[in-house]
């Protein structure tokens, strides 16, 4: 109880301090609580520097409705310091006032260590780098840096950290949650020049390369060596391996080769202060203490920037077979997956599904795509790939499986690729769905992990909620329970979004799923993390972030909720304001008491 009073007292002191070091910040900010007209003496809702509030009145005179997760929200008066993405249903993002802005001295320093060609201020280049692949998120950065090696990147981060210049690491910029573009004026650090293959061991199959290597280039390199990448994505022509690892990308063959947590053997990363962490091991086994590389896999550049990776690559097998099948209902797809795992076993390398809406989009919006099963329109389609070393045996096994599936009624129709060209055309249908959705208009994308038996229930419920207002599309990696739920509409509409969110997150949480299967959290889902993670887990994540990036300069506003970011929770005499988080249920009425007011350690 006394702790809660102390918290409120400190908040009061911060709001009314006149000689405090944070006075300048306070005077520039408008603090908006989650209730209306807390201070009737002010001309606006909330506190300003023009109206001092007596502590007793601060504690007792007003009813506080704190059903939401934070008591005090920051909003900058200056329009250029806050930004809304998506729609009115999206949270307003506030620029951290502790961050500096670029000046001429900064440019002189960067040109000194990098050379003028790698310090990009060209408007057209910055326009592209500021905008995400979906044209949904757009920053206002005035500077992009392109280091060629770890040393240059280390110098950049050491300087930016000392100046409190926020940065956003950027690879191929193919992300779908706003994680790879600035939110405001963060300095873009592009890894495109760090694209060297360092070594490849043909005995162990271990590839060591720099983070800026494009995935498709690595696939081509390994193909000539008789190996393959364990990761394959539709965006392989643009995405970079560093970004893949930073987001823990899943891809099309996770069912066979597992996630990057298993195939990445080591990495090198640069921390916010410029320290280079060398974890670039190439061993399958190394049980000497904490395996810290896993902190950086999937951290989206919020803990450090990955510069080099070592990854275990499987040998290229000679026998690859692909079947494109039709099913009448989703239950048949589930049963087909179960049978495929039992009858195909170790040669099963991909099991993808798409519904009829996805197929129609591809056929109508992508040039040169043909339906492999033109005799009829089916409700669901499944793509199965097998990879093995015995061509005749593998093909016979797949054909026997398909015959059994047809006889048991699980498959209504199907085609088996007869050559490389036909196999590529089958894959083009599945990989072309995101492009077709983009061409169809506005799209709301959700990347979810769910129990396989529940996956399509969500698609049908969203379809019922939206009716004819939008085209709801379901496809994804059925083999590992990853649904790509997409809502296609002529244009972005808040009425549509309000029917999707937060329902889609609540539904996923209720069924013990994950709100991000492989795309990451980025800006889009940072505030939604509690649907998948406990408050204790998120608090621990924030503590790790604070330890490795105390100034919060690495990819700010992403991954960690704003109420827990290092720039939002700061101690008294070191801070600009106090944030209360995880409030359960508080109502302050007429008595000067505070009850049930948990607040984050500061």
XYZ file of C-alpha atoms in Angstrom:
602
model
C 0.000 0.000 0.000
C 2.787 2.393 0.953
C 4.581 1.558 -2.315
C 1.512 2.582 -4.272
C 1.290 5.891 -2.433
C 4.968 6.466 -3.055
C 4.469 5.806 -6.752
C 1.671 8.322 -6.966
C 3.658 10.845 -4.949
C 6.632 10.567 -7.284
C 4.352 10.947 -10.289
C 2.883 14.056 -8.679
C 6.322 15.501 -7.961
C 7.417 14.914 -11.533
C 4.356 16.619 -12.896
C 4.744 19.710 -10.752
C 8.534 19.974 -10.412
C 9.973 23.370 -11.350
C 13.682 22.864 -10.684
C 14.007 19.239 -11.698
C 16.431 18.344 -14.498
C 13.544 16.896 -16.473
C 11.590 20.179 -16.362
C 12.226 20.939 -20.015
C 10.803 17.614 -21.104
C 7.773 17.924 -18.865
C 7.012 21.360 -20.211
C 7.073 20.066 -23.761
C 4.825 17.083 -23.156
C 1.128 16.638 -22.679
C 0.346 13.725 -20.367
C -2.946 12.122 -21.229
C -4.411 9.638 -18.742
C -6.981 7.014 -19.737
C -9.783 9.076 -18.291
C -11.285 12.425 -19.104
C -10.692 15.863 -17.620
C -8.519 14.889 -14.661
C -7.530 18.503 -14.061
C -10.377 20.981 -14.575
C -7.976 23.908 -14.121
C -6.191 23.072 -17.338
C -7.475 24.000 -20.762
C -6.795 20.451 -21.960
C -7.449 16.978 -20.628
C -4.634 15.902 -18.293
C -1.769 17.897 -16.822
C 0.195 20.754 -18.302
C 2.805 23.031 -16.842
C 0.208 25.796 -16.502
C -1.736 24.162 -13.697
C -0.154 22.736 -10.569
C -2.211 20.089 -8.787
C -2.209 19.663 -4.974
C -1.165 16.126 -4.008
C -4.344 15.339 -2.062
C -6.465 16.326 -5.022
C -4.180 14.328 -7.289
C -4.861 11.268 -5.116
C -8.474 11.699 -4.155
C -10.634 14.075 -6.110
C -11.215 12.155 -9.306
C -12.374 8.768 -10.467
C -9.635 6.877 -12.294
C -10.790 4.339 -14.834
C -7.763 2.143 -15.397
C -9.137 -0.863 -17.241
C -6.437 -0.487 -19.887
C -2.816 -1.452 -19.483
C -1.297 1.964 -18.789
C -2.176 4.872 -16.572
C -0.261 7.622 -18.299
C 0.232 7.850 -22.053
C 2.685 10.235 -23.617
C 1.636 12.487 -26.433
C 3.823 15.194 -27.845
C 2.166 18.479 -28.608
C 4.251 18.866 -31.732
C 2.594 17.059 -34.623
C 5.880 15.860 -36.062
C 6.607 13.911 -32.872
C 3.720 11.483 -33.000
C 2.573 9.167 -35.726
C -0.381 6.900 -36.397
C -0.053 3.838 -38.599
C -2.826 1.912 -40.323
C -6.007 3.480 -38.986
C -7.651 5.080 -36.011
C -7.809 1.636 -34.449
C -4.014 1.672 -34.259
C -2.138 3.122 -31.316
C -0.489 6.476 -31.691
C 3.285 6.113 -31.513
C 5.230 8.797 -29.680
C 8.756 9.862 -30.562
C 11.123 9.391 -27.644
C 12.150 12.931 -26.616
C 15.481 11.618 -25.301
C 16.649 10.863 -28.840
C 18.784 13.415 -30.650
C 18.395 14.560 -34.233
C 21.013 14.486 -36.968
C 23.208 17.556 -37.316
C 26.084 18.557 -39.586
C 28.738 17.321 -37.156
C 27.174 13.861 -37.295
C 27.350 13.829 -41.089
C 30.995 14.881 -41.004
C 31.810 12.032 -38.625
C 29.987 9.416 -40.663
C 31.634 10.543 -43.884
C 34.999 10.375 -42.151
C 34.624 6.717 -41.147
C 32.581 5.467 -44.120
C 33.331 7.750 -47.039
C 30.764 9.966 -48.753
C 29.380 7.193 -51.002
C 28.156 5.170 -48.044
C 26.405 8.115 -46.366
C 23.103 8.319 -48.241
C 21.017 11.491 -48.226
C 19.487 11.147 -51.683
C 15.731 11.714 -51.534
C 14.741 8.875 -53.870
C 16.880 6.289 -52.100
C 15.591 7.416 -48.733
C 11.998 7.327 -49.961
C 12.410 3.640 -50.756
C 14.253 2.846 -47.530
C 11.673 4.704 -45.425
C 8.770 2.687 -46.836
C 7.964 -0.935 -46.100
C 7.192 -3.528 -48.772
C 3.432 -3.229 -48.244
C 3.482 0.605 -48.301
C 1.766 0.506 -44.923
C 4.537 1.982 -42.788
C 6.622 5.005 -43.696
C 9.298 6.769 -41.696
C 10.971 10.136 -42.188
C 14.658 9.305 -41.898
C 17.020 11.769 -43.569
C 20.036 9.493 -43.451
C 20.994 5.959 -44.442
C 24.406 4.495 -43.672
C 25.875 1.526 -45.545
C 28.804 -0.007 -43.628
C 30.901 -2.607 -45.434
C 32.175 -4.510 -42.420
C 31.787 -5.113 -38.711
C 34.369 -2.484 -37.761
C 32.486 0.284 -39.556
C 29.191 -0.827 -38.046
C 30.746 -0.897 -34.595
C 32.001 2.674 -35.008
C 28.567 3.797 -36.174
C 26.760 2.309 -33.182
C 29.305 3.518 -30.644
C 28.855 7.053 -31.957
C 25.058 6.867 -32.225
C 24.825 5.515 -28.694
C 26.945 8.363 -27.339
C 24.761 10.883 -29.179
C 21.492 9.050 -28.477
C 20.748 8.798 -32.173
C 18.156 6.073 -32.702
C 18.859 3.588 -35.487
C 16.895 1.013 -37.460
C 18.774 -1.928 -39.020
C 17.554 -2.778 -42.515
C 18.237 -5.783 -44.702
C 16.084 -6.543 -47.731
C 13.116 -4.617 -46.266
C 10.684 -7.435 -47.030
C 9.110 -7.531 -43.555
C 5.366 -7.345 -43.038
C 5.037 -5.823 -39.555
C 6.901 -2.525 -39.896
C 10.045 -3.805 -38.215
C 12.603 -2.797 -40.836
C 11.691 0.842 -41.514
C 11.967 3.959 -39.343
C 9.008 5.117 -37.321
C 10.292 8.673 -37.148
C 13.741 9.961 -38.096
C 15.881 7.030 -36.967
C 19.134 6.551 -38.857
C 18.788 3.642 -41.289
C 21.710 1.210 -41.142
C 21.636 -0.903 -44.284
C 23.579 -4.177 -44.365
C 23.431 -4.528 -48.161
C 27.192 -3.985 -48.587
C 28.018 -6.676 -46.028
C 27.379 -9.463 -48.524
C 30.461 -11.682 -48.605
C 30.508 -15.454 -48.291
C 33.344 -16.085 -45.851
C 33.712 -19.857 -45.986
C 31.997 -23.130 -46.737
C 32.979 -26.545 -45.389
C 31.856 -29.292 -47.781
C 32.422 -31.982 -45.175
C 30.261 -30.494 -42.424
C 28.036 -28.386 -44.677
C 28.622 -25.287 -42.531
C 28.296 -21.965 -44.368
C 29.740 -18.768 -42.863
C 28.687 -15.493 -44.454
C 27.922 -11.864 -43.768
C 24.454 -10.700 -42.812
C 23.761 -8.817 -46.043
C 23.878 -11.881 -48.302
C 20.637 -12.236 -50.264
C 18.971 -15.582 -49.559
C 18.589 -16.501 -53.237
C 22.306 -15.871 -53.829
C 23.138 -18.247 -50.986
C 20.776 -20.840 -52.445
C 22.516 -20.554 -55.848
C 25.974 -20.754 -54.259
C 25.082 -23.882 -52.311
C 23.358 -25.495 -55.281
C 26.684 -25.494 -57.124
C 28.292 -27.147 -54.096
C 25.631 -29.836 -53.851
C 23.905 -28.377 -50.792
C 20.738 -26.395 -50.037
C 19.705 -23.701 -47.590
C 17.448 -25.041 -44.816
C 15.376 -21.883 -45.297
C 13.296 -20.999 -48.356
C 10.944 -18.027 -48.672
C 8.835 -16.430 -51.345
C 10.869 -13.227 -50.820
C 14.214 -15.011 -51.308
C 15.156 -12.736 -54.225
C 15.306 -9.677 -51.921
C 15.527 -10.762 -48.290
C 18.891 -11.006 -46.542
C 20.076 -13.780 -44.256
C 20.728 -11.357 -41.398
C 17.142 -10.162 -41.534
C 15.906 -13.750 -41.829
C 17.707 -14.662 -38.628
C 16.737 -11.446 -36.850
C 13.076 -12.296 -37.437
C 13.521 -16.079 -37.097
C 11.847 -16.529 -40.470
C 10.130 -19.883 -40.904
C 9.512 -20.446 -44.582
C 8.335 -23.289 -46.723
C 10.443 -26.183 -45.453
C 10.395 -25.777 -41.699
C 8.465 -29.058 -41.437
C 11.586 -30.846 -42.700
C 14.558 -28.811 -41.478
C 13.207 -27.025 -38.405
C 13.588 -23.393 -37.373
C 16.682 -21.196 -37.489
C 17.150 -21.770 -33.774
C 18.259 -25.249 -34.777
C 20.210 -24.586 -37.983
C 22.097 -21.417 -36.987
C 25.295 -22.598 -35.287
C 26.741 -19.200 -34.483
C 26.652 -15.496 -35.202
C 28.454 -12.226 -34.673
C 26.538 -9.186 -33.469
C 27.267 -5.579 -32.579
C 25.637 -4.170 -29.463
C 24.279 -0.654 -29.089
C 27.517 0.607 -27.526
C 29.597 -0.731 -30.415
C 30.837 -3.855 -28.642
C 31.316 -6.779 -31.026
C 30.038 -10.080 -29.629
C 31.787 -12.981 -31.354
C 29.612 -16.100 -31.145
C 30.517 -17.249 -34.640
C 30.991 -20.904 -33.766
C 30.700 -23.666 -36.358
C 30.294 -26.610 -33.972
C 27.193 -28.760 -33.687
C 27.883 -29.177 -29.990
C 29.084 -26.478 -27.596
C 27.773 -26.777 -24.064
C 29.898 -24.097 -22.406
C 27.441 -21.896 -20.593
C 24.605 -19.781 -21.940
C 23.935 -20.110 -25.667
C 23.530 -16.383 -26.180
C 23.053 -16.492 -29.944
C 19.424 -17.457 -29.342
C 18.782 -14.029 -27.816
C 19.507 -12.412 -31.174
C 17.576 -14.918 -33.309
C 14.101 -13.413 -33.553
C 14.948 -10.214 -31.632
C 14.378 -8.062 -34.752
C 17.498 -5.971 -34.261
C 16.339 -4.696 -30.891
C 19.255 -6.206 -28.926
C 22.072 -5.942 -31.458
C 22.737 -5.944 -35.181
C 23.777 -9.305 -36.634
C 26.832 -8.996 -38.876
C 27.936 -12.586 -39.577
C 26.276 -16.002 -39.351
C 27.253 -19.647 -39.515
C 24.507 -21.972 -40.605
C 24.258 -25.736 -41.071
C 23.150 -26.581 -44.616
C 21.762 -29.989 -45.647
C 23.093 -31.865 -48.688
C 21.121 -31.484 -51.890
C 19.219 -34.694 -52.501
C 18.639 -36.000 -55.987
C 14.995 -36.978 -55.704
C 12.415 -34.185 -55.475
C 8.728 -34.783 -56.152
C 5.843 -32.324 -55.951
C 2.108 -33.010 -55.965
C -0.687 -30.451 -56.229
C -3.921 -31.817 -54.756
C -7.537 -30.768 -54.262
C -9.655 -31.390 -51.157
C -13.326 -30.696 -50.608
C -13.068 -29.624 -46.948
C -10.567 -28.619 -44.317
C -11.004 -31.831 -42.341
C -9.706 -33.719 -45.373
C -6.633 -31.465 -45.383
C -5.978 -32.299 -41.745
C -6.354 -36.023 -42.311
C -4.132 -35.798 -45.372
C -1.396 -34.176 -43.269
C -1.668 -36.934 -40.685
C -1.399 -39.608 -43.384
C 1.504 -37.806 -45.076
C 3.529 -37.769 -41.865
C 2.914 -41.483 -41.366
C 3.313 -42.756 -44.934
C 5.911 -40.355 -46.342
C 7.920 -40.023 -43.147
C 11.427 -38.689 -43.535
C 11.043 -37.669 -47.191
C 8.233 -35.165 -46.496
C 9.782 -31.702 -46.937
C 6.772 -29.375 -47.406
C 3.036 -29.447 -46.770
C 1.272 -26.225 -47.792
C -2.416 -25.398 -48.133
C -4.535 -22.652 -49.686
C -8.263 -22.111 -49.965
C -10.286 -21.391 -53.087
C -10.223 -17.643 -52.425
C -6.424 -17.685 -52.492
C -6.401 -19.713 -55.706
C -8.820 -17.317 -57.392
C -6.658 -14.321 -56.442
C -3.551 -15.915 -57.952
C -5.357 -16.893 -61.166
C -6.816 -13.407 -61.623
C -3.877 -11.206 -60.618
C -0.703 -13.028 -61.663
C 0.263 -13.308 -65.304
C 0.911 -16.728 -66.760
C -0.465 -18.760 -63.856
C -2.557 -21.770 -64.809
C -4.732 -23.951 -62.636
C -3.139 -27.437 -62.500
C -6.608 -28.891 -61.838
C -8.860 -26.986 -64.262
C -11.720 -29.473 -64.387
C -13.395 -28.004 -61.315
C -13.101 -25.417 -58.540
C -12.308 -26.982 -55.186
C -12.569 -25.583 -51.686
C -8.977 -26.364 -50.714
C -5.663 -27.126 -52.355
C -2.596 -28.819 -50.888
C 0.988 -28.766 -52.162
C 3.157 -31.656 -50.999
C 6.888 -31.905 -51.615
C 9.092 -34.898 -50.903
C 12.896 -34.884 -50.947
C 15.038 -37.994 -50.773
C 18.004 -39.868 -52.205
C 16.314 -42.754 -54.017
C 14.330 -41.422 -56.966
C 12.439 -44.566 -57.933
C 11.637 -45.519 -54.362
C 10.596 -41.983 -53.345
C 8.291 -41.604 -56.341
C 6.733 -45.005 -55.723
C 6.160 -44.082 -52.073
C 4.481 -40.791 -53.031
C 2.315 -42.456 -55.695
C 1.191 -45.124 -53.236
C 0.321 -42.411 -50.724
C -1.684 -40.483 -53.344
C -3.543 -43.592 -54.442
C -4.526 -44.335 -50.864
C -5.640 -40.719 -50.349
C -7.800 -40.841 -53.479
C -9.377 -44.156 -52.538
C -10.155 -42.977 -49.011
C -11.808 -39.807 -50.341
C -9.331 -37.344 -48.818
C -8.225 -36.106 -52.241
C -10.705 -35.176 -54.975
C -8.171 -34.529 -57.730
C -4.438 -34.108 -58.112
C -1.440 -33.665 -60.345
C 2.140 -34.908 -59.958
C 4.825 -32.657 -61.433
C 6.583 -34.397 -64.341
C 9.516 -32.012 -64.708
C 11.232 -29.010 -63.161
C 9.075 -26.521 -65.079
C 5.847 -28.040 -63.832
C 7.184 -28.241 -60.293
C 8.098 -24.537 -60.443
C 4.622 -23.659 -61.681
C 3.058 -25.475 -58.715
C 5.287 -23.589 -56.291
C 4.573 -20.298 -58.065
C 0.899 -20.615 -57.153
C 1.667 -20.950 -53.460
C 4.493 -18.379 -53.367
C 2.567 -15.899 -55.513
C -0.328 -15.406 -53.101
C 1.204 -12.382 -51.278
C 1.866 -10.640 -54.591
C -1.669 -11.371 -55.805
C -3.088 -9.938 -52.575
C -1.076 -6.749 -53.037
C -2.401 -6.341 -56.574
C -5.980 -6.907 -55.414
C -5.987 -3.806 -53.181
C -5.642 -3.136 -49.479
C -4.768 -6.139 -47.356
C -4.758 -6.837 -43.640
C -2.230 -9.587 -42.913
C -2.080 -11.854 -39.867
C 0.614 -14.477 -39.308
C -0.584 -16.891 -36.643
C 0.402 -20.188 -35.058
C -2.576 -22.294 -34.074
C -3.449 -25.922 -33.391
C -3.933 -27.456 -36.850
C -7.480 -28.571 -36.117
C -8.469 -24.976 -35.239
C -6.675 -23.041 -37.961
C -9.453 -22.658 -40.488
C -12.129 -22.047 -37.830
C -10.674 -18.567 -37.434
C -10.848 -17.897 -41.183
C -14.522 -18.858 -41.228
C -15.333 -16.729 -38.185
C -13.652 -13.660 -39.684
C -15.507 -14.329 -42.940
C -18.800 -14.389 -41.031
C -17.969 -11.162 -39.177
C -17.099 -9.251 -42.345
C -19.693 -10.650 -44.720
C -19.439 -9.082 -48.171
C -17.312 -6.153 -46.984
C -14.038 -7.975 -47.699
C -12.524 -11.103 -49.189
C -11.104 -13.327 -46.440
C -8.266 -15.568 -47.566
C -6.608 -18.441 -45.714
C -3.384 -20.221 -46.640
C -0.115 -21.217 -45.030
C 2.220 -23.856 -43.718
C -0.195 -26.541 -42.581
C 2.709 -28.868 -41.786
C 3.777 -26.671 -38.858
C 0.465 -25.051 -37.888
C 1.117 -21.618 -39.385
C -1.898 -19.782 -40.785
C -1.594 -16.723 -43.002
C -4.938 -15.009 -42.566
C -5.430 -12.190 -45.074
C -8.352 -9.821 -45.449
C -8.464 -8.205 -48.882
C -10.497 -5.055 -49.521
C -10.610 -2.326 -52.187
C -9.128 0.155 -49.700
C -8.182 0.393 -46.033
C -11.289 0.923 -43.943
C -11.505 1.453 -40.181
C -14.884 -0.271 -40.110
C -13.273 -3.424 -41.491
C -10.307 -3.232 -39.141
C -12.548 -2.803 -36.110
C -14.231 -6.100 -37.005
C -10.868 -7.856 -37.273
C -8.987 -6.419 -34.281
C -8.799 -7.163 -31.462
C -11.010 -10.172 -32.240
C -8.295 -12.008 -34.172
C -5.802 -11.622 -31.317
C -8.334 -12.559 -28.643
C -9.381 -15.638 -30.608
C -5.763 -16.703 -31.084
C -4.962 -16.209 -27.397
C -8.060 -18.116 -26.338
C -6.917 -21.111 -28.392
C -3.367 -20.975 -26.998
C -1.875 -19.781 -30.272
C 0.772 -17.207 -31.155
C -0.023 -13.838 -32.735
C 3.234 -14.048 -34.708
C 4.383 -17.347 -36.154
C 7.253 -16.163 -38.358
C 6.887 -12.470 -39.279
C 7.885 -11.066 -35.886
C 6.220 -8.309 -33.855
C 7.763 -5.172 -35.319
C 5.735 -2.022 -34.849
C 2.443 -3.649 -35.761
C 2.270 -6.107 -32.862
C 4.571 -4.717 -30.168
C 1.622 -3.611 -28.049
C -0.166 -6.921 -28.713
C 2.523 -9.142 -27.206
C 0.478 -9.890 -24.077
C -1.900 -11.988 -26.166
C 0.916 -14.529 -26.497
C 3.293 -13.865 -23.609
C 2.764 -13.536 -19.871
C 3.478 -10.207 -18.206
C 6.394 -11.793 -16.340
C 7.927 -12.988 -19.608
C 7.528 -9.590 -21.249
C 9.032 -7.864 -18.215
C 12.061 -10.159 -18.456
C 12.380 -9.329 -22.161
C 12.335 -5.627 -21.298
C 15.034 -6.189 -18.678
C 17.279 -7.889 -21.234
C 16.667 -5.027 -23.651
C 17.583 -2.515 -20.929
C 20.777 -4.421 -20.138
C 22.015 -4.653 -23.728
C 20.646 -1.328 -24.998
C 20.239 1.004 -22.006
C 19.580 4.073 -24.162
C 17.020 2.213 -26.278
C 18.514 3.325 -29.602
C 18.212 -0.042 -31.406
C 15.038 -0.302 -33.472
C 12.915 1.668 -30.996
C 9.115 1.362 -30.781
C 9.342 -2.280 -31.925
C 8.980 -5.674 -30.177
C 8.766 -4.361 -26.586
C 5.570 -2.534 -25.514
C 6.119 1.193 -25.124
C 5.178 1.048 -21.443
C 8.153 -1.241 -20.813
C 10.720 0.153 -23.227
C 13.932 1.482 -21.760
C 12.982 4.972 -22.894
C 9.680 4.869 -21.019
C 10.605 3.473 -17.596
C 13.259 5.577 -15.908
C 14.116 6.290 -12.293
C 13.258 9.492 -10.466
C 16.059 12.116 -10.791
C 16.973 10.446 -14.099
C 13.662 10.592 -15.848
C 11.205 12.763 -17.658
C 8.046 10.998 -16.479
C 6.714 7.854 -14.843
C 4.705 5.166 -16.553
C 2.420 2.866 -14.620
C 1.831 -0.491 -16.304
C -0.230 -3.647 -15.937
C -3.002 -1.951 -13.994
C -5.731 -4.438 -13.154
C -8.797 -2.644 -11.833
C -8.644 0.706 -10.078
C -11.353 3.205 -9.301
C -10.524 6.301 -7.239
C -13.667 7.852 -5.871
C -13.984 10.320 -3.000
C -11.508 8.893 -0.496
C -7.781 9.705 -0.617
C -6.717 6.076 -0.950
C -5.115 4.048 -3.706
C -5.809 0.359 -4.115
C -4.629 -2.354 -6.503
C -2.110 -0.151 -8.275
C 0.773 -2.378 -9.389
C 3.477 -0.383 -11.116
C 6.648 -1.297 -12.904
C 9.946 -1.138 -11.047
C 11.704 2.069 -11.939
